[in-house]
Amino acid sequence: MVAELSSAVAVEVARAATLLVSKQRICILTGAGISAESGIPTFRDKQTGLWENYRAEDLATPEAFARDPKLVWSWYQWRRQLVHDKQPNPAHRALAQWQQHCARVNQQLTLITQNVDDLHEQANRLEQTIDKVIHLHGHLWRNRCSHCDKAYEGNTPMSNREVESVEKNADKPSYRFDDSLLQCTHCGSYIRPDIVWFGESLPVDAWQTAEEAAAHCEVFISIGTSSLVYPAAGLAQLAKQNGAKIIEINPDPTANDIVDITLAEKAGIVMPVLIEQIYQHSFP
Ligand code: APR
């Protein structure tokens, strides 16, 4: 696997592995880039198809939903249709394996994500890892009432989908998600995705856990994020201010001058190599 890395990246991976095995408290923040190799477009990738003339930032707002709930709900049904069959990639799997390893060697690893997909949870299930994933921006597969906030367990988009086999013997039916608006069984208002929209506050518990982990970690690893959206983007700074070393994993590194080690490679390529080297250091 190391063969796939450039020599420059391989050197940095060795530095990162040496650092990580010597520390007790590690905090990881992932962004859309970690799901890119699973086939999920990153947040700032140009939108496609029907949505190519819309910017995600213009749809993911309470104002957009109030103005045109059908448009926003249809966009999220389209996103669900886009991601429903996507699988965790080697980066998700390596992280889940690492969480298991940390439990064995008594290291504290906190995994925080800005993503709303469930690929970290899927990887944890595949690796039989029980560790929590802290979601700062919510969950694509959950819904709640846009007025009374009540969780909407009823007719979720997955059960609404209509299975259409494109051809008689299609080995994989295509799913179309029903974009009819759903109404709260409690107050009758429209149902919205349980996702944090621009201008909304992050879930209090999730944010407090993330801040605590970032403020007390010894190494903070940012994986697949442009570090543009606050407050999540401020976690690395908080870690740095408290003496942590900063590692960034991104094929297109950000201009973040607080980064100590940059692994300028796709997460799905470099994460398995990094975790392998951590194992080798731990069990020589
Ligand atoms: N491996 C690692 N990083 C990658 C990969 C990959 N295979 N492919 C792309 N990237 C990097 C890109 O270089 C970019 O820096 O992932 C980053 C994705 O950045 P964004 O699309 O801005 O996504 P993200 O940083 O997660 O956005 C943060 O902004 O709009 C809000 O709520 C939304 O959670 C999102 C938040």
PDB file of C-alpha atoms and ligand atoms in Angstrom:
ATOM      1  CA  MET A   1       0.000   0.000   0.000  1.00  0.00           C
ATOM      2  CA  VAL A   2       2.869   2.344   0.785  1.00  0.00           C
ATOM      3  CA  ALA A   3       3.862   1.943  -2.873  1.00  0.00           C
ATOM      4  CA  GLU A   4       0.855   4.065  -3.861  1.00  0.00           C
ATOM      5  CA  LEU A   5       2.192   7.017  -1.858  1.00  0.00           C
ATOM      6  CA  SER A   6       4.699   9.533  -3.149  1.00  0.00           C
ATOM      7  CA  SER A   7       7.955   9.457  -1.198  1.00  0.00           C
ATOM      8  CA  ALA A   8       7.160  12.907   0.225  1.00  0.00           C
ATOM      9  CA  VAL A   9       3.795  11.725   1.575  1.00  0.00           C
ATOM     10  CA  ALA A  10       5.327   8.459   2.848  1.00  0.00           C
ATOM     11  CA  VAL A  11       7.801  10.473   4.944  1.00  0.00           C
ATOM     12  CA  GLU A  12       4.975  12.536   6.417  1.00  0.00           C
ATOM     13  CA  VAL A  13       2.928   9.401   7.146  1.00  0.00           C
ATOM     14  CA  ALA A  14       5.873   7.986   9.108  1.00  0.00           C
ATOM     15  CA  ARG A  15       6.133  11.243  11.084  1.00  0.00           C
ATOM     16  CA  ALA A  16       2.395  11.187  11.790  1.00  0.00           C
ATOM     17  CA  ALA A  17       2.428   7.544  12.928  1.00  0.00           C
ATOM     18  CA  THR A  18       5.398   8.163  15.269  1.00  0.00           C
ATOM     19  CA  LEU A  19       3.578  11.143  16.786  1.00  0.00           C
ATOM     20  CA  LEU A  20       0.238   9.375  17.146  1.00  0.00           C
ATOM     21  CA  VAL A  21       1.507   6.269  18.960  1.00  0.00           C
ATOM     22  CA  SER A  22       3.188   8.466  21.573  1.00  0.00           C
ATOM     23  CA  LYS A  23       0.032  10.368  22.570  1.00  0.00           C
ATOM     24  CA  GLN A  24      -2.993   9.454  24.674  1.00  0.00           C
ATOM     25  CA  ARG A  25      -5.744  11.802  23.491  1.00  0.00           C
ATOM     26  CA  ILE A  26      -6.575  12.134  19.782  1.00  0.00           C
ATOM     27  CA  CYS A  27      -9.402  14.166  18.211  1.00  0.00           C
ATOM     28  CA  ILE A  28     -10.484  13.668  14.602  1.00  0.00           C
ATOM     29  CA  LEU A  29     -12.732  15.957  12.526  1.00  0.00           C
ATOM     30  CA  THR A  30     -13.951  14.643   9.188  1.00  0.00           C
ATOM     31  CA  GLY A  31     -15.602  16.504   6.324  1.00  0.00           C
ATOM     32  CA  ALA A  32     -17.173  15.684   2.992  1.00  0.00           C
ATOM     33  CA  GLY A  33     -13.782  14.703   1.536  1.00  0.00           C
ATOM     34  CA  ILE A  34     -13.695  11.459   3.523  1.00  0.00           C
ATOM     35  CA  SER A  35     -16.861  10.315   1.716  1.00  0.00           C
ATOM     36  CA  ALA A  36     -15.688  11.475  -1.726  1.00  0.00           C
ATOM     37  CA  GLU A  37     -14.149   8.067  -2.576  1.00  0.00           C
ATOM     38  CA  SER A  38     -17.468   6.442  -1.701  1.00  0.00           C
ATOM     39  CA  GLY A  39     -18.968   8.400  -4.588  1.00  0.00           C
ATOM     40  CA  ILE A  40     -20.650  11.125  -2.529  1.00  0.00           C
ATOM     41  CA  PRO A  41     -19.938  14.585  -3.986  1.00  0.00           C
ATOM     42  CA  THR A  42     -18.296  16.966  -1.513  1.00  0.00           C
ATOM     43  CA  PHE A  43     -20.284  19.916  -0.285  1.00  0.00           C
ATOM     44  CA  ARG A  44     -18.546  22.382  -2.593  1.00  0.00           C
ATOM     45  CA  ASP A  45     -18.490  20.115  -5.621  1.00  0.00           C
ATOM     46  CA  LYS A  46     -20.658  21.610  -8.363  1.00  0.00           C
ATOM     47  CA  GLN A  47     -24.180  20.202  -8.109  1.00  0.00           C
ATOM     48  CA  THR A  48     -25.447  18.104 -11.004  1.00  0.00           C
ATOM     49  CA  GLY A  49     -28.619  17.266 -12.883  1.00  0.00           C
ATOM     50  CA  LEU A  50     -31.746  19.159 -11.929  1.00  0.00           C
ATOM     51  CA  TRP A  51     -29.821  20.910  -9.150  1.00  0.00           C
ATOM     52  CA  GLU A  52     -26.905  22.214 -11.177  1.00  0.00           C
ATOM     53  CA  ASN A  53     -28.311  25.752 -11.094  1.00  0.00           C
ATOM     54  CA  TYR A  54     -28.632  25.758  -7.322  1.00  0.00           C
ATOM     55  CA  ARG A  55     -25.932  26.250  -4.673  1.00  0.00           C
ATOM     56  CA  ALA A  56     -26.158  23.988  -1.634  1.00  0.00           C
ATOM     57  CA  GLU A  57     -25.694  27.063   0.537  1.00  0.00           C
ATOM     58  CA  ASP A  58     -28.911  28.536  -0.927  1.00  0.00           C
ATOM     59  CA  LEU A  59     -31.012  25.440  -0.266  1.00  0.00           C
ATOM     60  CA  ALA A  60     -29.746  24.394   3.171  1.00  0.00           C
ATOM     61  CA  THR A  61     -31.355  27.299   5.067  1.00  0.00           C
ATOM     62  CA  PRO A  62     -34.526  27.729   7.167  1.00  0.00           C
ATOM     63  CA  GLU A  63     -35.470  30.677   4.949  1.00  0.00           C
ATOM     64  CA  ALA A  64     -35.326  28.527   1.801  1.00  0.00           C
ATOM     65  CA  PHE A  65     -37.524  25.898   3.467  1.00  0.00           C
ATOM     66  CA  ALA A  66     -40.038  28.498   4.666  1.00  0.00           C
ATOM     67  CA  ARG A  67     -40.106  30.041   1.182  1.00  0.00           C
ATOM     68  CA  ASP A  68     -40.410  26.785  -0.758  1.00  0.00           C
ATOM     69  CA  PRO A  69     -40.579  23.640   1.406  1.00  0.00           C
ATOM     70  CA  LYS A  70     -41.229  21.414  -1.604  1.00  0.00           C
ATOM     71  CA  LEU A  71     -38.039  22.590  -3.366  1.00  0.00           C
ATOM     72  CA  VAL A  72     -35.851  22.021  -0.292  1.00  0.00           C
ATOM     73  CA  TRP A  73     -37.475  18.699   0.598  1.00  0.00           C
ATOM     74  CA  SER A  74     -37.080  17.489  -3.035  1.00  0.00           C
ATOM     75  CA  TRP A  75     -33.381  18.421  -2.897  1.00  0.00           C
ATOM     76  CA  TYR A  76     -32.872  16.323   0.188  1.00  0.00           C
ATOM     77  CA  GLN A  77     -34.817  13.418  -1.350  1.00  0.00           C
ATOM     78  CA  TRP A  78     -32.485  13.733  -4.353  1.00  0.00           C
ATOM     79  CA  ARG A  79     -29.441  13.680  -2.030  1.00  0.00           C
ATOM     80  CA  ARG A  80     -30.849  10.606  -0.242  1.00  0.00           C
ATOM     81  CA  GLN A  81     -31.347   8.909  -3.586  1.00  0.00           C
ATOM     82  CA  LEU A  82     -27.744   9.826  -4.492  1.00  0.00           C
ATOM     83  CA  VAL A  83     -26.209   8.342  -1.345  1.00  0.00           C
ATOM     84  CA  HIS A  84     -28.566   5.525  -0.301  1.00  0.00           C
ATOM     85  CA  ASP A  85     -26.461   2.776  -1.877  1.00  0.00           C
ATOM     86  CA  LYS A  86     -23.013   4.235  -1.144  1.00  0.00           C
ATOM     87  CA  GLN A  87     -20.629   2.200   0.975  1.00  0.00           C
ATOM     88  CA  PRO A  88     -17.875   3.131   3.418  1.00  0.00           C
ATOM     89  CA  ASN A  89     -14.507   3.448   1.663  1.00  0.00           C
ATOM     90  CA  PRO A  90     -11.056   2.358   3.006  1.00  0.00           C
ATOM     91  CA  ALA A  91     -10.734   5.648   4.929  1.00  0.00           C
ATOM     92  CA  HIS A  92     -13.939   5.000   6.919  1.00  0.00           C
ATOM     93  CA  ARG A  93     -12.874   1.375   7.494  1.00  0.00           C
ATOM     94  CA  ALA A  94      -9.361   2.368   8.623  1.00  0.00           C
ATOM     95  CA  LEU A  95     -10.825   4.870  11.081  1.00  0.00           C
ATOM     96  CA  ALA A  96     -13.202   2.266  12.514  1.00  0.00           C
ATOM     97  CA  GLN A  97     -10.320  -0.219  12.902  1.00  0.00           C
ATOM     98  CA  TRP A  98      -8.233   2.490  14.560  1.00  0.00           C
ATOM     99  CA  GLN A  99     -11.039   3.228  17.040  1.00  0.00           C
ATOM    100  CA  GLN A 100     -10.968  -0.465  17.996  1.00  0.00           C
ATOM    101  CA  HIS A 101      -7.169  -0.384  18.324  1.00  0.00           C
ATOM    102  CA  CYS A 102      -7.268   2.714  20.546  1.00  0.00           C
ATOM    103  CA  ALA A 103      -9.641   0.969  22.928  1.00  0.00           C
ATOM    104  CA  ARG A 104      -7.140  -1.920  23.180  1.00  0.00           C
ATOM    105  CA  VAL A 105      -4.111   0.297  23.885  1.00  0.00           C
ATOM    106  CA  ASN A 106      -6.061   2.671  26.126  1.00  0.00           C
ATOM    107  CA  GLN A 107      -5.786   5.704  23.850  1.00  0.00           C
ATOM    108  CA  GLN A 108      -8.744   8.112  23.766  1.00  0.00           C
ATOM    109  CA  LEU A 109      -9.928   8.767  20.211  1.00  0.00           C
ATOM    110  CA  THR A 110     -12.901  11.093  19.591  1.00  0.00           C
ATOM    111  CA  LEU A 111     -14.400  11.031  16.106  1.00  0.00           C
ATOM    112  CA  ILE A 112     -16.327  14.163  15.114  1.00  0.00           C
ATOM    113  CA  THR A 113     -17.901  14.593  11.688  1.00  0.00           C
ATOM    114  CA  GLN A 114     -19.430  17.462   9.724  1.00  0.00           C
ATOM    115  CA  ASN A 115     -20.965  14.907   7.370  1.00  0.00           C
ATOM    116  CA  VAL A 116     -24.634  13.966   7.453  1.00  0.00           C
ATOM    117  CA  ASP A 117     -24.164  10.617   5.733  1.00  0.00           C
ATOM    118  CA  ASP A 118     -23.933   7.475   7.908  1.00  0.00           C
ATOM    119  CA  LEU A 119     -20.787   5.983   6.371  1.00  0.00           C
ATOM    120  CA  HIS A 120     -18.810   6.213   9.626  1.00  0.00           C
ATOM    121  CA  GLU A 121     -21.578   4.282  11.397  1.00  0.00           C
ATOM    122  CA  GLN A 122     -21.710   1.728   8.580  1.00  0.00           C
ATOM    123  CA  ALA A 123     -17.927   1.251   8.816  1.00  0.00           C
ATOM    124  CA  ASN A 124     -18.171   0.873  12.596  1.00  0.00           C
ATOM    125  CA  ARG A 125     -20.796  -1.842  12.145  1.00  0.00           C
ATOM    126  CA  LEU A 126     -18.612  -3.638   9.579  1.00  0.00           C
ATOM    127  CA  GLU A 127     -15.599  -3.465  11.942  1.00  0.00           C
ATOM    128  CA  GLN A 128     -17.704  -4.278  15.014  1.00  0.00           C
ATOM    129  CA  THR A 129     -16.635  -1.007  16.576  1.00  0.00           C
ATOM    130  CA  ILE A 130     -19.059   0.445  19.077  1.00  0.00           C
ATOM    131  CA  ASP A 131     -17.577   3.929  19.330  1.00  0.00           C
ATOM    132  CA  LYS A 132     -19.817   6.939  18.963  1.00  0.00           C
ATOM    133  CA  VAL A 133     -19.587   9.329  16.020  1.00  0.00           C
ATOM    134  CA  ILE A 134     -20.264  12.947  16.983  1.00  0.00           C
ATOM    135  CA  HIS A 135     -22.402  14.560  14.237  1.00  0.00           C
ATOM    136  CA  LEU A 136     -22.097  18.375  14.311  1.00  0.00           C
ATOM    137  CA  HIS A 137     -24.363  19.024  11.310  1.00  0.00           C
ATOM    138  CA  GLY A 138     -27.046  16.372  11.827  1.00  0.00           C
ATOM    139  CA  HIS A 139     -28.140  13.237  10.016  1.00  0.00           C
ATOM    140  CA  LEU A 140     -29.387  12.892   6.440  1.00  0.00           C
ATOM    141  CA  TRP A 141     -31.503   9.864   7.323  1.00  0.00           C
ATOM    142  CA  ARG A 142     -33.352  11.502  10.193  1.00  0.00           C
ATOM    143  CA  ASN A 143     -36.315  13.884  10.031  1.00  0.00           C
ATOM    144  CA  ARG A 144     -38.096  16.174  12.458  1.00  0.00           C
ATOM    145  CA  CYS A 145     -40.973  18.613  12.519  1.00  0.00           C
ATOM    146  CA  SER A 146     -40.079  22.092  11.195  1.00  0.00           C
ATOM    147  CA  HIS A 147     -42.253  23.631  13.918  1.00  0.00           C
ATOM    148  CA  CYS A 148     -42.358  21.535  17.102  1.00  0.00           C
ATOM    149  CA  ASP A 149     -39.016  19.756  16.460  1.00  0.00           C
ATOM    150  CA  LYS A 150     -40.602  16.374  17.258  1.00  0.00           C
ATOM    151  CA  ALA A 151     -38.603  13.522  15.717  1.00  0.00           C
ATOM    152  CA  TYR A 152     -40.490  12.096  12.733  1.00  0.00           C
ATOM    153  CA  GLU A 153     -40.327   8.299  12.917  1.00  0.00           C
ATOM    154  CA  GLY A 154     -43.225   7.630  10.606  1.00  0.00           C
ATOM    155  CA  ASN A 155     -43.137   7.404   6.863  1.00  0.00           C
ATOM    156  CA  THR A 156     -39.394   8.078   6.494  1.00  0.00           C
ATOM    157  CA  PRO A 157     -38.048   8.754   2.989  1.00  0.00           C
ATOM    158  CA  MET A 158     -36.514   5.260   2.817  1.00  0.00           C
ATOM    159  CA  SER A 159     -39.916   3.604   3.318  1.00  0.00           C
ATOM    160  CA  ASN A 160     -41.428   6.099   0.886  1.00  0.00           C
ATOM    161  CA  ARG A 161     -39.157   5.008  -1.879  1.00  0.00           C
ATOM    162  CA  GLU A 162     -40.691   3.287  -4.842  1.00  0.00           C
ATOM    163  CA  VAL A 163     -38.656   0.422  -6.189  1.00  0.00           C
ATOM    164  CA  GLU A 164     -38.548   0.584  -9.970  1.00  0.00           C
ATOM    165  CA  SER A 165     -36.551  -2.101 -11.686  1.00  0.00           C
ATOM    166  CA  VAL A 166     -35.214  -0.310 -14.675  1.00  0.00           C
ATOM    167  CA  GLU A 167     -35.269  -3.553 -16.657  1.00  0.00           C
ATOM    168  CA  LYS A 168     -37.108  -6.777 -15.831  1.00  0.00           C
ATOM    169  CA  ASN A 169     -33.978  -8.609 -14.766  1.00  0.00           C
ATOM    170  CA  ALA A 170     -32.109  -5.606 -13.441  1.00  0.00           C
ATOM    171  CA  ASP A 171     -29.752  -6.914 -10.767  1.00  0.00           C
ATOM    172  CA  LYS A 172     -30.068  -3.648  -8.917  1.00  0.00           C
ATOM    173  CA  PRO A 173     -33.438  -1.850  -8.862  1.00  0.00           C
ATOM    174  CA  SER A 174     -33.246   1.899  -9.136  1.00  0.00           C
ATOM    175  CA  TYR A 175     -34.832   3.679  -6.189  1.00  0.00           C
ATOM    176  CA  ARG A 176     -36.882   6.811  -6.611  1.00  0.00           C
ATOM    177  CA  PHE A 177     -37.647   8.744  -3.469  1.00  0.00           C
ATOM    178  CA  ASP A 178     -41.108  10.190  -3.146  1.00  0.00           C
ATOM    179  CA  ASP A 179     -40.760  13.966  -2.814  1.00  0.00           C
ATOM    180  CA  SER A 180     -44.247  14.573  -1.436  1.00  0.00           C
ATOM    181  CA  LEU A 181     -44.133  16.778   1.631  1.00  0.00           C
ATOM    182  CA  LEU A 182     -44.753  14.969   4.933  1.00  0.00           C
ATOM    183  CA  GLN A 183     -46.654  16.472   7.825  1.00  0.00           C
ATOM    184  CA  CYS A 184     -46.001  16.210  11.545  1.00  0.00           C
ATOM    185  CA  THR A 185     -48.427  13.801  13.253  1.00  0.00           C
ATOM    186  CA  HIS A 186     -48.270  16.051  16.313  1.00  0.00           C
ATOM    187  CA  CYS A 187     -48.812  19.591  15.001  1.00  0.00           C
ATOM    188  CA  GLY A 188     -49.389  19.204  11.277  1.00  0.00           C
ATOM    189  CA  SER A 189     -46.387  21.311  10.191  1.00  0.00           C
ATOM    190  CA  TYR A 190     -44.099  20.166   7.422  1.00  0.00           C
ATOM    191  CA  ILE A 191     -41.386  17.618   8.168  1.00  0.00           C
ATOM    192  CA  ARG A 192     -37.774  18.698   7.494  1.00  0.00           C
ATOM    193  CA  PRO A 193     -34.479  16.786   7.482  1.00  0.00           C
ATOM    194  CA  ASP A 194     -32.762  16.629  10.896  1.00  0.00           C
ATOM    195  CA  ILE A 195     -29.808  18.616   9.524  1.00  0.00           C
ATOM    196  CA  VAL A 196     -28.244  21.841  10.813  1.00  0.00           C
ATOM    197  CA  TRP A 197     -28.887  24.507   8.168  1.00  0.00           C
ATOM    198  CA  PHE A 198     -26.828  27.635   7.599  1.00  0.00           C
ATOM    199  CA  GLY A 199     -27.650  30.168  10.288  1.00  0.00           C
ATOM    200  CA  GLU A 200     -28.854  27.494  12.739  1.00  0.00           C
ATOM    201  CA  SER A 201     -27.122  26.443  15.957  1.00  0.00           C
ATOM    202  CA  LEU A 202     -25.306  23.163  16.258  1.00  0.00           C
ATOM    203  CA  PRO A 203     -26.742  20.478  18.579  1.00  0.00           C
ATOM    204  CA  VAL A 204     -25.640  21.577  22.083  1.00  0.00           C
ATOM    205  CA  ASP A 205     -24.454  18.177  23.329  1.00  0.00           C
ATOM    206  CA  ALA A 206     -22.557  17.389  20.131  1.00  0.00           C
ATOM    207  CA  TRP A 207     -20.833  20.766  20.148  1.00  0.00           C
ATOM    208  CA  GLN A 208     -19.896  20.576  23.816  1.00  0.00           C
ATOM    209  CA  THR A 209     -18.406  17.096  23.320  1.00  0.00           C
ATOM    210  CA  ALA A 210     -16.478  18.309  20.269  1.00  0.00           C
ATOM    211  CA  GLU A 211     -15.135  21.413  22.034  1.00  0.00           C
ATOM    212  CA  GLU A 212     -14.092  19.387  25.067  1.00  0.00           C
ATOM    213  CA  ALA A 213     -12.271  16.813  22.919  1.00  0.00           C
ATOM    214  CA  ALA A 214     -10.527  19.460  20.795  1.00  0.00           C
ATOM    215  CA  ALA A 215      -9.469  21.508  23.837  1.00  0.00           C
ATOM    216  CA  HIS A 216      -7.939  18.495  25.619  1.00  0.00           C
ATOM    217  CA  CYS A 217      -6.471  16.460  22.785  1.00  0.00           C
ATOM    218  CA  GLU A 218      -2.756  16.091  22.128  1.00  0.00           C
ATOM    219  CA  VAL A 219      -3.195  15.515  18.385  1.00  0.00           C
ATOM    220  CA  PHE A 220      -6.012  16.936  16.214  1.00  0.00           C
ATOM    221  CA  ILE A 221      -6.509  15.368  12.790  1.00  0.00           C
ATOM    222  CA  SER A 222      -8.583  17.148  10.128  1.00  0.00           C
ATOM    223  CA  ILE A 223      -9.629  14.778   7.332  1.00  0.00           C
ATOM    224  CA  GLY A 224     -11.343  15.864   4.096  1.00  0.00           C
ATOM    225  CA  THR A 225     -12.574  19.299   5.055  1.00  0.00           C
ATOM    226  CA  SER A 226     -12.032  22.710   3.494  1.00  0.00           C
ATOM    227  CA  SER A 227     -12.109  24.159   7.038  1.00  0.00           C
ATOM    228  CA  LEU A 228     -14.297  26.999   5.757  1.00  0.00           C
ATOM    229  CA  VAL A 229     -17.426  26.632   7.886  1.00  0.00           C
ATOM    230  CA  TYR A 230     -17.432  27.724  11.534  1.00  0.00           C
ATOM    231  CA  PRO A 231     -17.742  26.831  14.335  1.00  0.00           C
ATOM    232  CA  ALA A 232     -16.507  23.365  13.224  1.00  0.00           C
ATOM    233  CA  ALA A 233     -13.533  24.929  11.436  1.00  0.00           C
ATOM    234  CA  GLY A 234     -12.474  26.559  14.724  1.00  0.00           C
ATOM    235  CA  LEU A 235     -11.859  23.246  16.498  1.00  0.00           C
ATOM    236  CA  ALA A 236      -8.354  22.876  15.052  1.00  0.00           C
ATOM    237  CA  GLN A 237      -7.428  26.349  16.313  1.00  0.00           C
ATOM    238  CA  LEU A 238      -8.811  25.494  19.761  1.00  0.00           C
ATOM    239  CA  ALA A 239      -6.693  22.333  19.826  1.00  0.00           C
ATOM    240  CA  LYS A 240      -3.605  24.283  18.709  1.00  0.00           C
ATOM    241  CA  GLN A 241      -4.125  26.916  21.396  1.00  0.00           C
ATOM    242  CA  ASN A 242      -4.134  24.115  23.955  1.00  0.00           C
ATOM    243  CA  GLY A 243      -0.837  22.696  22.757  1.00  0.00           C
ATOM    244  CA  ALA A 244      -1.998  19.988  20.353  1.00  0.00           C
ATOM    245  CA  LYS A 245      -0.179  19.010  17.178  1.00  0.00           C
ATOM    246  CA  ILE A 246      -2.312  19.377  14.015  1.00  0.00           C
ATOM    247  CA  ILE A 247      -2.393  16.853  11.170  1.00  0.00           C
ATOM    248  CA  GLU A 248      -4.326  17.524   7.926  1.00  0.00           C
ATOM    249  CA  ILE A 249      -5.306  14.817   5.429  1.00  0.00           C
ATOM    250  CA  ASN A 250      -6.433  16.382   2.163  1.00  0.00           C
ATOM    251  CA  PRO A 251      -5.229  15.965  -1.452  1.00  0.00           C
ATOM    252  CA  ASP A 252      -5.713  19.715  -1.807  1.00  0.00           C
ATOM    253  CA  PRO A 253      -4.312  21.004   1.510  1.00  0.00           C
ATOM    254  CA  THR A 254      -5.890  24.113   2.994  1.00  0.00           C
ATOM    255  CA  ALA A 255      -3.823  27.251   3.632  1.00  0.00           C
ATOM    256  CA  ASN A 256      -4.079  26.536   7.367  1.00  0.00           C
ATOM    257  CA  ASP A 257      -0.791  27.735   8.895  1.00  0.00           C
ATOM    258  CA  ILE A 258      -1.437  25.906  12.164  1.00  0.00           C
ATOM    259  CA  VAL A 259      -0.932  22.483  10.534  1.00  0.00           C
ATOM    260  CA  ASP A 260       2.164  20.592  11.711  1.00  0.00           C
ATOM    261  CA  ILE A 261       1.947  17.549   9.419  1.00  0.00           C
ATOM    262  CA  THR A 262       0.183  17.516   6.024  1.00  0.00           C
ATOM    263  CA  LEU A 263      -0.712  14.235   4.323  1.00  0.00           C
ATOM    264  CA  ALA A 264      -1.486  15.598   0.848  1.00  0.00           C
ATOM    265  CA  GLU A 265      -3.268  12.525  -0.449  1.00  0.00           C
ATOM    266  CA  LYS A 266      -6.773  11.067  -0.738  1.00  0.00           C
ATOM    267  CA  ALA A 267      -7.982   9.757   2.619  1.00  0.00           C
ATOM    268  CA  GLY A 268      -8.914   6.365   1.155  1.00  0.00           C
ATOM    269  CA  ILE A 269      -5.316   5.889   0.028  1.00  0.00           C
ATOM    270  CA  VAL A 270      -3.362   7.315   2.952  1.00  0.00           C
ATOM    271  CA  MET A 271      -5.506   6.321   5.967  1.00  0.00           C
ATOM    272  CA  PRO A 272      -4.974   2.527   5.638  1.00  0.00           C
ATOM    273  CA  VAL A 273      -1.189   3.096   5.375  1.00  0.00           C
ATOM    274  CA  LEU A 274      -1.189   5.398   8.414  1.00  0.00           C
ATOM    275  CA  ILE A 275      -3.180   2.925  10.522  1.00  0.00           C
ATOM    276  CA  GLU A 276      -0.929   0.045   9.432  1.00  0.00           C
ATOM    277  CA  GLN A 277       2.139   1.987  10.570  1.00  0.00           C
ATOM    278  CA  ILE A 278       0.462   2.803  13.887  1.00  0.00           C
ATOM    279  CA  TYR A 279      -0.129  -0.944  14.423  1.00  0.00           C
ATOM    280  CA  GLN A 280       3.512  -1.686  13.546  1.00  0.00           C
ATOM    281  CA  HIS A 281       4.696   0.909  16.076  1.00  0.00           C
ATOM    282  CA  SER A 282       2.327  -0.466  18.718  1.00  0.00           C
ATOM    283  CA  PHE A 283       3.113  -4.147  18.231  1.00  0.00           C
ATOM    284  CA  PRO A 284       6.704  -4.192  16.794  1.00  0.00           C
TER     285      PRO A 284
HETATM  286  N1  APR B   1      -9.758  12.627   0.655  1.00  0.00           N
HETATM  287  C1  APR B   1      -9.581  13.679   1.516  1.00  0.00           C
HETATM  288  N2  APR B   1     -10.041  14.932   1.268  1.00  0.00           N
HETATM  289  C2  APR B   1     -10.685  15.126   0.095  1.00  0.00           C
HETATM  290  C3  APR B   1     -10.914  14.099  -0.844  1.00  0.00           C
HETATM  291  C4  APR B   1     -10.414  12.805  -0.529  1.00  0.00           C
HETATM  292  N3  APR B   1     -10.560  11.764  -1.363  1.00  0.00           N
HETATM  293  N4  APR B   1     -11.590  14.621  -1.910  1.00  0.00           N
HETATM  294  C5  APR B   1     -11.790  15.932  -1.634  1.00  0.00           C
HETATM  295  N5  APR B   1     -11.248  16.242  -0.439  1.00  0.00           N
HETATM  296  C6  APR B   1     -11.229  17.528   0.252  1.00  0.00           C
HETATM  297  C7  APR B   1     -11.309  18.728  -0.656  1.00  0.00           C
HETATM  298  O1  APR B   1     -10.009  19.132  -1.067  1.00  0.00           O
HETATM  299  C8  APR B   1     -11.942  19.777   0.272  1.00  0.00           C
HETATM  300  O2  APR B   1     -10.933  20.497   0.976  1.00  0.00           O
HETATM  301  O3  APR B   1     -12.394  17.577   1.033  1.00  0.00           O
HETATM  302  C9  APR B   1     -12.740  18.940   1.262  1.00  0.00           C
HETATM  303  C10 APR B   1     -14.237  19.080   1.101  1.00  0.00           C
HETATM  304  O4  APR B   1     -14.570  20.409   1.423  1.00  0.00           O
HETATM  305  P1  APR B   1     -16.110  20.874   1.395  1.00  0.00           P
HETATM  306  O5  APR B   1     -16.758  20.398   0.154  1.00  0.00           O
HETATM  307  O6  APR B   1     -16.098  22.324   1.743  1.00  0.00           O
HETATM  308  O7  APR B   1     -16.795  20.039   2.564  1.00  0.00           O
HETATM  309  P2  APR B   1     -16.681  20.289   4.124  1.00  0.00           P
HETATM  310  O8  APR B   1     -15.357  20.871   4.486  1.00  0.00           O
HETATM  311  O9  APR B   1     -17.065  19.019   4.788  1.00  0.00           O
HETATM  312  O10 APR B   1     -17.827  21.377   4.386  1.00  0.00           O
HETATM  313  C11 APR B   1     -18.027  21.703   5.742  1.00  0.00           C
HETATM  314  O11 APR B   1     -19.832  23.125   5.197  1.00  0.00           O
HETATM  315  O12 APR B   1     -21.478  23.585   3.847  1.00  0.00           O
HETATM  316  C12 APR B   1     -21.227  23.115   5.085  1.00  0.00           C
HETATM  317  O13 APR B   1     -22.533  21.677   6.388  1.00  0.00           O
HETATM  318  C13 APR B   1     -21.703  21.717   5.276  1.00  0.00           C
HETATM  319  O14 APR B   1     -20.641  20.007   6.596  1.00  0.00           O
HETATM  320  C14 APR B   1     -20.434  20.937   5.542  1.00  0.00           C
HETATM  321  C15 APR B   1     -19.461  22.013   5.960  1.00  0.00           C
END
